[in-house]
Tab-separated table of C-alpha atoms and ligand atoms in Angstrom:
chain	number	residue	atom	x	y	z
A	19	MET	CA	5.630	8.144	21.832
A	20	LEU	CA	8.325	8.249	24.585
A	21	GLU	CA	7.019	5.035	25.812
A	22	ARG	CA	7.404	3.372	22.245
A	23	ILE	CA	11.150	4.893	21.936
A	24	ASP	CA	12.089	3.227	25.450
A	25	ARG	CA	10.541	-0.126	24.063
A	26	THR	CA	11.925	-0.500	20.734
A	27	GLY	CA	15.307	1.058	21.094
A	28	GLY	CA	17.557	3.231	18.596
A	29	ALA	CA	16.186	1.924	15.142
A	30	ALA	CA	12.536	2.795	16.238
A	31	PHE	CA	14.001	6.100	17.751
A	32	ALA	CA	15.148	6.958	14.296
A	33	ALA	CA	12.089	5.838	12.538
A	34	VAL	CA	10.191	8.186	14.807
A	35	VAL	CA	12.652	10.942	14.128
A	36	LEU	CA	12.351	10.568	10.309
A	37	GLY	CA	8.376	10.341	10.768
A	38	CYS	CA	9.018	6.842	9.290
A	39	ALA	CA	6.994	4.667	12.023
A	40	GLY	CA	3.396	3.489	11.779
A	41	PRO	CA	1.221	1.368	9.250
A	42	GLN	CA	2.890	2.731	6.193
A	43	SER	CA	6.611	2.291	7.173
A	44	SER	CA	9.259	0.086	5.413
A	45	LEU	CA	11.351	0.421	8.646
A	46	GLU	CA	8.849	-1.181	11.039
A	47	PRO	CA	8.531	-4.276	8.573
A	48	ALA	CA	5.620	-6.788	8.844
A	49	GLY	CA	6.332	-9.216	6.097
A	50	ARG	CA	9.459	-11.209	5.005
A	51	SER	CA	10.481	-9.005	1.768
A	52	ALA	CA	10.154	-5.948	3.676
A	53	GLU	CA	12.457	-6.968	6.701
A	54	GLY	CA	14.867	-7.882	3.986
A	55	LEU	CA	14.455	-4.425	2.469
A	56	SER	CA	14.589	-2.870	6.055
A	57	GLN	CA	17.818	-4.569	6.500
A	58	LEU	CA	19.194	-3.241	3.374
A	59	PHE	CA	18.184	-0.018	4.281
A	60	TRP	CA	20.261	0.048	7.557
A	61	TRP	CA	23.288	-1.717	5.898
A	62	MET	CA	23.251	0.980	3.225
A	63	SER	CA	22.985	3.636	5.681
A	64	ALA	CA	25.850	2.066	7.695
A	65	GLY	CA	28.034	1.672	4.609
A	66	ALA	CA	27.272	5.343	3.771
A	67	PHE	CA	28.163	6.513	7.235
A	68	VAL	CA	31.481	4.684	7.296
A	69	ILE	CA	32.615	6.365	3.830
A	70	TRP	CA	31.448	9.678	5.303
A	71	ALA	CA	33.305	9.207	8.538
A	72	VAL	CA	36.492	8.081	6.837
A	73	VAL	CA	36.593	10.687	4.182
A	74	THR	CA	35.575	13.366	6.797
A	75	ALA	CA	38.564	12.239	9.020
A	76	LEU	CA	40.933	12.495	6.122
A	77	ALA	CA	39.933	15.892	5.309
A	78	VAL	CA	40.190	17.115	8.791
A	79	TYR	CA	43.486	15.581	9.172
A	80	ALA	CA	44.799	16.854	6.017
A	81	ALA	CA	43.595	20.504	6.665
A	82	TYR	CA	43.965	20.955	10.215
A	83	LEU	CA	46.387	18.207	11.909
A	84	SER	CA	49.200	18.019	9.689
A	85	ARG	CA	50.639	20.806	7.877
A	86	ARG	CA	53.892	18.956	6.895
A	87	PRO	CA	54.265	18.475	3.332
A	88	ARG	CA	54.079	14.769	2.238
A	89	GLY	CA	56.091	12.610	-0.038
A	90	ALA	CA	54.388	11.825	-3.445
A	91	LYS	CA	54.368	8.154	-2.780
A	92	ARG	CA	52.164	8.805	0.529
A	93	VAL	CA	49.804	11.201	-1.206
A	94	GLU	CA	49.396	8.669	-4.243
A	95	ALA	CA	48.656	5.750	-1.705
A	96	LEU	CA	46.281	7.883	0.279
A	97	VAL	CA	44.274	9.066	-2.928
A	98	ILE	CA	44.193	5.522	-4.578
A	99	GLY	CA	43.290	3.796	-1.199
A	100	GLY	CA	41.121	6.002	0.125
A	101	GLY	CA	39.449	7.368	-2.907
A	102	ALA	CA	39.163	4.253	-4.857
A	103	VAL	CA	40.015	0.912	-3.305
A	104	PHE	CA	38.077	1.661	0.174
A	105	PRO	CA	34.918	2.869	-1.522
A	106	THR	CA	35.178	0.138	-4.195
A	107	ILE	CA	35.281	-2.382	-1.524
A	108	VAL	CA	32.503	-1.306	0.469
A	109	LEU	CA	30.026	-0.707	-2.434
A	110	ALA	CA	30.983	-3.872	-3.875
A	111	GLY	CA	30.023	-5.555	-0.522
A	112	LEU	CA	26.666	-3.775	-0.353
A	113	LEU	CA	26.000	-4.579	-4.062
A	114	VAL	CA	26.557	-8.408	-3.544
A	115	HIS	CA	24.383	-8.333	-0.434
A	116	SER	CA	21.645	-6.553	-2.264
A	117	LEU	CA	21.747	-8.657	-5.365
A	118	SER	CA	21.732	-11.653	-3.134
A	119	MET	CA	18.286	-10.694	-1.898
A	120	LEU	CA	16.612	-10.823	-5.433
A	121	PRO	CA	15.761	-14.223	-6.005
A	122	GLU	CA	13.440	-14.395	-3.033
A	123	VAL	CA	11.866	-10.796	-3.687
A	124	LEU	CA	11.281	-12.170	-7.388
A	125	ALA	CA	10.221	-15.746	-6.291
A	126	HIS	CA	6.630	-16.975	-7.073
A	127	ALA	CA	4.288	-17.927	-4.189
A	128	PRO	CA	4.516	-21.544	-3.881
A	129	ARG	CA	1.554	-23.478	-5.538
A	130	GLY	CA	-1.753	-23.629	-3.732
A	131	SER	CA	-1.104	-20.029	-2.334
A	132	GLN	CA	-3.916	-17.418	-2.419
A	133	VAL	CA	-3.889	-15.446	-5.819
A	134	ILE	CA	-5.218	-11.854	-5.708
A	135	GLU	CA	-5.820	-9.970	-8.801
A	136	VAL	CA	-5.455	-6.278	-8.241
A	137	VAL	CA	-6.042	-3.684	-10.831
A	138	GLY	CA	-5.076	0.009	-10.640
A	139	GLU	CA	-7.881	2.060	-11.591
A	140	GLN	CA	-8.209	6.110	-11.695
A	141	TYR	CA	-8.149	6.346	-8.678
A	142	TRP	CA	-9.055	3.092	-6.783
A	143	TRP	CA	-8.269	-0.639	-6.560
A	144	ARG	CA	-10.212	-3.349	-8.206
A	145	VAL	CA	-9.574	-6.305	-5.934
A	146	ARG	CA	-10.543	-10.008	-7.082
A	147	TYR	CA	-9.698	-13.018	-4.917
A	148	LEU	CA	-9.130	-16.408	-6.957
A	149	ASP	CA	-10.527	-18.932	-4.800
A	150	GLY	CA	-10.771	-22.604	-6.239
A	151	GLY	CA	-13.017	-22.000	-9.338
A	152	ARG	CA	-14.622	-19.085	-7.959
A	153	ALA	CA	-13.870	-15.261	-8.108
A	154	ILE	CA	-14.347	-13.039	-5.262
A	155	ASP	CA	-14.686	-9.248	-6.063
A	156	THR	CA	-13.959	-6.371	-3.554
A	157	ALA	CA	-12.354	-3.157	-3.767
A	158	ASN	CA	-9.873	-0.858	-1.865
A	159	GLU	CA	-9.200	-3.192	0.894
A	160	ILE	CA	-7.241	-6.163	1.095
A	161	HIS	CA	-7.219	-9.250	3.902
A	162	LEU	CA	-4.467	-11.637	4.013
A	163	PRO	CA	-3.727	-14.553	6.369
A	164	VAL	CA	-0.844	-13.841	8.561
A	165	GLY	CA	2.152	-16.186	8.089
A	166	ALA	CA	0.972	-17.493	4.577
A	167	PRO	CA	2.432	-16.283	1.340
A	168	VAL	CA	0.133	-14.684	-1.234
A	169	GLU	CA	0.658	-14.262	-5.031
A	170	LEU	CA	-0.600	-10.764	-6.559
A	171	ARG	CA	-1.322	-10.248	-9.927
A	172	LEU	CA	-1.061	-6.684	-10.924
A	173	SER	CA	-2.205	-4.965	-13.952
A	174	SER	CA	-4.053	-1.564	-14.992
A	175	PRO	CA	-6.223	-0.674	-17.877
A	176	ASP	CA	-5.059	2.764	-18.902
A	177	VAL	CA	-2.279	4.550	-16.977
A	178	ILE	CA	0.787	3.235	-14.884
A	179	HIS	CA	0.104	2.900	-11.191
A	180	SER	CA	2.569	1.306	-8.834
A	181	PHE	CA	1.366	-1.113	-5.992
A	182	TRP	CA	3.098	-0.548	-2.545
A	183	VAL	CA	2.449	-1.737	1.004
A	184	PRO	CA	5.746	-0.624	2.566
A	185	SER	CA	5.240	-2.578	5.643
A	186	LEU	CA	4.975	-5.787	3.817
A	187	GLY	CA	7.240	-5.899	0.691
A	188	GLY	CA	8.654	-3.874	-2.169
A	189	LYS	CA	6.644	-1.766	-4.711
A	190	VAL	CA	5.747	-3.180	-8.241
A	191	ASP	CA	4.514	-1.162	-11.261
A	192	MET	CA	1.052	-1.894	-12.861
A	193	ILE	CA	1.431	-1.446	-16.364
A	194	PRO	CA	-1.172	-1.384	-19.126
A	195	GLY	CA	-0.981	-4.268	-21.361
A	196	ARG	CA	1.281	-6.389	-18.957
A	197	ARG	CA	0.835	-8.293	-15.774
A	198	THR	CA	3.430	-8.043	-13.046
A	199	ARG	CA	3.223	-9.905	-9.954
A	200	LEU	CA	4.229	-9.548	-6.228
A	201	ARG	CA	4.698	-11.899	-3.461
A	202	LEU	CA	3.851	-11.050	0.188
A	203	ASP	CA	4.493	-12.971	3.318
A	204	PRO	CA	2.817	-11.085	6.181
A	205	SER	CA	4.414	-12.074	9.267
A	206	ARG	CA	2.362	-10.173	12.025
A	207	THR	CA	-1.383	-9.333	12.166
A	208	GLY	CA	-2.348	-5.446	11.684
A	209	THR	CA	-3.914	-3.111	9.688
A	210	PHE	CA	-1.182	-1.344	7.164
A	211	ARG	CA	-1.533	1.241	4.360
A	212	GLY	CA	-0.956	0.881	0.924
A	213	VAL	CA	-0.411	3.613	-1.824
A	214	CYS	CA	-0.075	4.036	-5.397
A	215	ALA	CA	3.381	4.977	-5.988
A	216	GLU	CA	3.558	6.321	-9.371
A	217	TYR	CA	1.907	9.421	-10.319
A	218	CYS	CA	-1.159	8.702	-12.251
A	219	GLY	CA	-3.386	11.765	-12.479
A	220	ALA	CA	-5.205	14.296	-10.254
A	221	SER	CA	-6.031	12.105	-7.359
A	222	HIS	CA	-2.660	9.960	-7.466
A	223	ALA	CA	-2.157	11.338	-3.811
A	224	TRP	CA	-5.729	9.919	-2.776
A	225	MET	CA	-5.101	6.677	-4.091
A	226	ALA	CA	-4.712	4.435	-0.984
A	227	PHE	CA	-5.973	1.013	0.462
A	228	ALA	CA	-5.990	-0.809	3.502
A	229	VAL	CA	-4.239	-4.067	3.794
A	230	VAL	CA	-5.594	-6.332	6.897
A	231	VAL	CA	-3.476	-8.998	8.022
A	232	GLU	CA	-5.122	-11.328	10.380
A	233	GLU	CA	-5.431	-14.867	11.890
A	234	ARG	CA	-6.381	-17.696	9.467
A	235	ASP	CA	-9.635	-18.021	11.076
A	236	ALA	CA	-10.680	-14.350	10.853
A	237	TYR	CA	-9.497	-14.256	6.960
A	238	GLU	CA	-11.370	-17.252	6.005
A	239	ARG	CA	-14.608	-15.824	7.850
A	240	TRP	CA	-13.896	-12.564	6.020
A	241	LEU	CA	-13.464	-14.281	2.655
A	242	ALA	CA	-16.662	-16.182	3.246
A	243	SER	CA	-18.637	-13.154	3.944
A	244	GLN	CA	-17.237	-11.318	1.148
A	245	ALA	CA	-18.147	-14.042	-1.531
A	246	GLY	CA	-21.677	-13.991	-0.452
A	247	PRO	CA	-24.666	-11.759	-1.899
A	248	ALA	CA	-25.347	-8.416	-0.406
A	249	ALA	CA	-27.471	-7.974	2.947
A	250	SER	CA	-31.171	-7.306	2.246
A	251	PRO	CA	-31.866	-3.558	3.687
A	252	SER	CA	-33.824	-3.873	6.797
A	253	GLY	CA	-34.962	-0.551	8.193
A	254	ALA	CA	-37.395	1.707	6.128
A	255	ARG	CA	-34.541	4.157	5.497
A	256	GLU	CA	-32.233	1.393	4.150
A	257	VAL	CA	-35.035	0.156	1.903
A	258	ARG	CA	-35.356	3.470	0.489
A	259	GLY	CA	-31.859	3.900	0.013
A	260	ALA	CA	-31.800	0.628	-1.924
A	261	GLU	CA	-34.586	1.904	-4.449
A	262	LEU	CA	-32.756	5.510	-4.950
A	263	PHE	CA	-29.458	3.340	-5.681
A	264	LEU	CA	-31.397	1.730	-8.469
A	265	ALA	CA	-33.523	4.485	-9.414
A	266	ASN	CA	-30.547	7.031	-9.822
A	267	GLY	CA	-28.851	4.581	-12.079
A	268	CYS	CA	-25.784	3.642	-9.523
A	269	GLY	CA	-25.962	0.202	-10.834
A	270	ALA	CA	-24.782	1.190	-13.978
A	271	CYS	CA	-21.449	1.525	-12.396
A	272	HIS	CA	-21.280	-0.345	-9.370
A	273	THR	CA	-22.287	-3.911	-8.410
A	274	VAL	CA	-24.170	-4.920	-5.446
A	275	ARG	CA	-24.601	-8.642	-5.944
A	276	GLY	CA	-27.901	-9.946	-5.069
A	277	THR	CA	-29.530	-6.908	-6.661
A	278	GLY	CA	-30.080	-5.545	-10.202
A	279	ALA	CA	-26.949	-3.328	-9.737
A	280	ASP	CA	-24.362	-5.094	-12.006
A	281	GLY	CA	-22.026	-2.339	-13.129
A	282	THR	CA	-18.471	-2.867	-13.444
A	283	ILE	CA	-16.997	0.650	-14.103
A	284	GLY	CA	-16.579	1.592	-10.342
A	285	PRO	CA	-15.881	-0.232	-7.271
A	286	ASP	CA	-17.886	-3.387	-6.320
A	287	LEU	CA	-20.177	-2.141	-3.510
A	288	THR	CA	-21.722	-5.472	-2.201
A	289	HIS	CA	-19.946	-5.140	1.246
A	290	VAL	CA	-18.944	-1.605	1.009
A	291	GLY	CA	-20.151	-1.089	4.670
A	292	SER	CA	-17.792	-3.580	5.940
A	293	ARG	CA	-14.841	-1.620	4.640
A	294	GLY	CA	-12.578	0.912	6.847
A	295	THR	CA	-12.532	3.620	4.098
A	296	ILE	CA	-14.312	5.274	1.265
A	297	GLY	CA	-13.198	6.873	-1.715
A	298	ALA	CA	-10.088	4.275	-1.779
A	299	GLY	CA	-8.555	5.619	1.708
A	300	ARG	CA	-10.118	9.131	1.124
A	301	PHE	CA	-12.292	9.101	4.274
A	302	ALA	CA	-13.127	7.019	7.248
A	303	ASN	CA	-16.162	5.027	6.337
A	304	ARG	CA	-18.911	7.133	8.141
A	305	ALA	CA	-22.465	8.036	7.036
A	306	SER	CA	-21.526	11.570	6.823
A	307	ASN	CA	-18.635	11.066	4.615
A	308	MET	CA	-20.538	8.788	2.249
A	309	ARG	CA	-23.407	11.425	1.959
A	310	ARG	CA	-20.459	13.940	1.072
A	311	PHE	CA	-18.795	11.628	-1.380
A	312	ILE	CA	-21.973	10.808	-3.114
A	313	ALA	CA	-22.974	14.439	-3.644
A	314	ARG	CA	-19.788	15.929	-4.682
A	315	PRO	CA	-17.297	13.321	-5.550
A	316	GLY	CA	-15.263	15.354	-7.642
A	317	GLU	CA	-14.486	18.202	-4.910
A	318	LEU	CA	-13.243	15.534	-2.774
A	319	LYS	CA	-11.166	13.663	-5.016
A	320	PRO	CA	-10.293	15.318	-8.146
A	321	GLY	CA	-10.368	13.612	-11.492
A	322	VAL	CA	-12.755	10.850	-10.159
A	323	HIS	CA	-14.911	9.461	-12.781
A	324	MET	CA	-17.966	9.163	-10.760
A	325	PRO	CA	-20.583	11.848	-11.399
A	326	ALA	CA	-21.906	14.362	-8.601
A	327	PHE	CA	-25.390	13.666	-7.229
A	328	ALA	CA	-25.751	17.140	-5.583
A	329	MET	CA	-29.293	17.237	-6.804
A	330	LEU	CA	-30.586	14.562	-4.477
A	331	THR	CA	-32.185	16.078	-1.361
A	332	ASP	CA	-30.473	15.595	2.239
A	333	ARG	CA	-33.266	12.794	3.232
A	334	ASP	CA	-32.312	10.815	-0.120
A	335	LEU	CA	-28.713	11.297	0.769
A	336	ASP	CA	-29.162	9.914	4.170
A	337	ALA	CA	-31.075	6.959	2.933
A	338	LEU	CA	-28.333	6.134	0.373
A	339	ALA	CA	-25.570	6.473	2.858
A	340	ALA	CA	-27.693	4.305	5.126
A	341	TYR	CA	-28.198	1.616	2.931
A	342	LEU	CA	-24.649	1.587	1.575
A	343	GLY	CA	-23.389	1.476	5.247
A	344	SER	CA	-25.791	-1.666	5.990
A	345	LEU	CA	-23.994	-3.512	3.166
A	346	ARG	CA	-21.652	-5.300	5.571
B	1035	CUA	CU1	-2.469	5.581	-9.287
B	1035	CUA	CU2	-0.684	7.018	-8.590
C-alpha cells in the first residue's frame, strides 16, 4: 500500500484513504468517459473546497479578528459579493464544465464498433455479442478490446437495474420496455468490477460482473472460443455430470450449446468454466463453490430463481461441478 502511495502521489493517496482505489473505482479510471468523470470529481471537489475556505475565512475574520463595527455599505458588499456573486461564478463555471462533457458521454460508438446487448435479470447479467450476422451468448462476464469503442445496449424484462462499471464509465439504468445505451472506451487492460447500481430486489448487492479489458488478439480469441459449442466431457466424472445435468432438468433453464440443454431462463452455461466467478460475482469459480451453489442457491443468494438441488448426493454434486468446470 505504501509503495502505491509513493508511486502515484496525492490523488491515489486520497483514493486509498477514501477506500476508493482498485478494480471498482471511478477515481482510478481505465476508460475515456471515466477519465472525464474523475476529472469532474476533482474539479467539483476543488470548487467546493475553495468556497468552503473563503466562507470559513470570512466567518473567522468577522467573529475573531475584526471587532470594529462596519459601515452598512461594506457589510452589504461583503454579503452580496461573498454570499451571491462568488458562489454563482464558481458554480456556473463548474456547471458549464460538466455540461460540456455531455455530448461525449452521450455519443454513439462509431459505426462498425462491437455491439453488446446486456439484459439485467434478477440477479444476473445476460450478455449477447452481436458479431456480424451472429449472436454469441454468455453471462456475467464481459470482455472488451482495449483502445476500441464499444456500444452497449441495455434493457431489462421486469425491474429496473443500473449498469455501472465505475472504472470505465458512468452508470445507465436498464428500464423495462425501453432500451438505453452506453458507450465505453477502455484505455488500459485489466479486470474491472461492474455492479448493479439500482435496488432491484433481495440480491441486488450480489449482482456484480467482471469486465476483462484485453489486447485485441486475446479478445478475438476469447470471442471465437465463446462462439463455439461446449467442450465434450472427457473424464468419467465429467461424463456422469453431463448426464446428471440433463437428467435433473438443468437444461430447462440453462443452455449448453451442442447438447440437449437449451433453456433460456437462466445464464448460458456453454463456457461457464471459463468465467472468473459464479452466481454473478457471488463466488470465485471453484468446484467447491459450484457444488454449494447448485445445492442451496437461495441460501447463498436470496431471491434467486434457481431451485435448490440439495437432494443430490455429494458424489453427484461433485460430478456436476466437475462437468460445469470443464466447460471452458
Ligand atoms: Cu439489479 Cu440491483
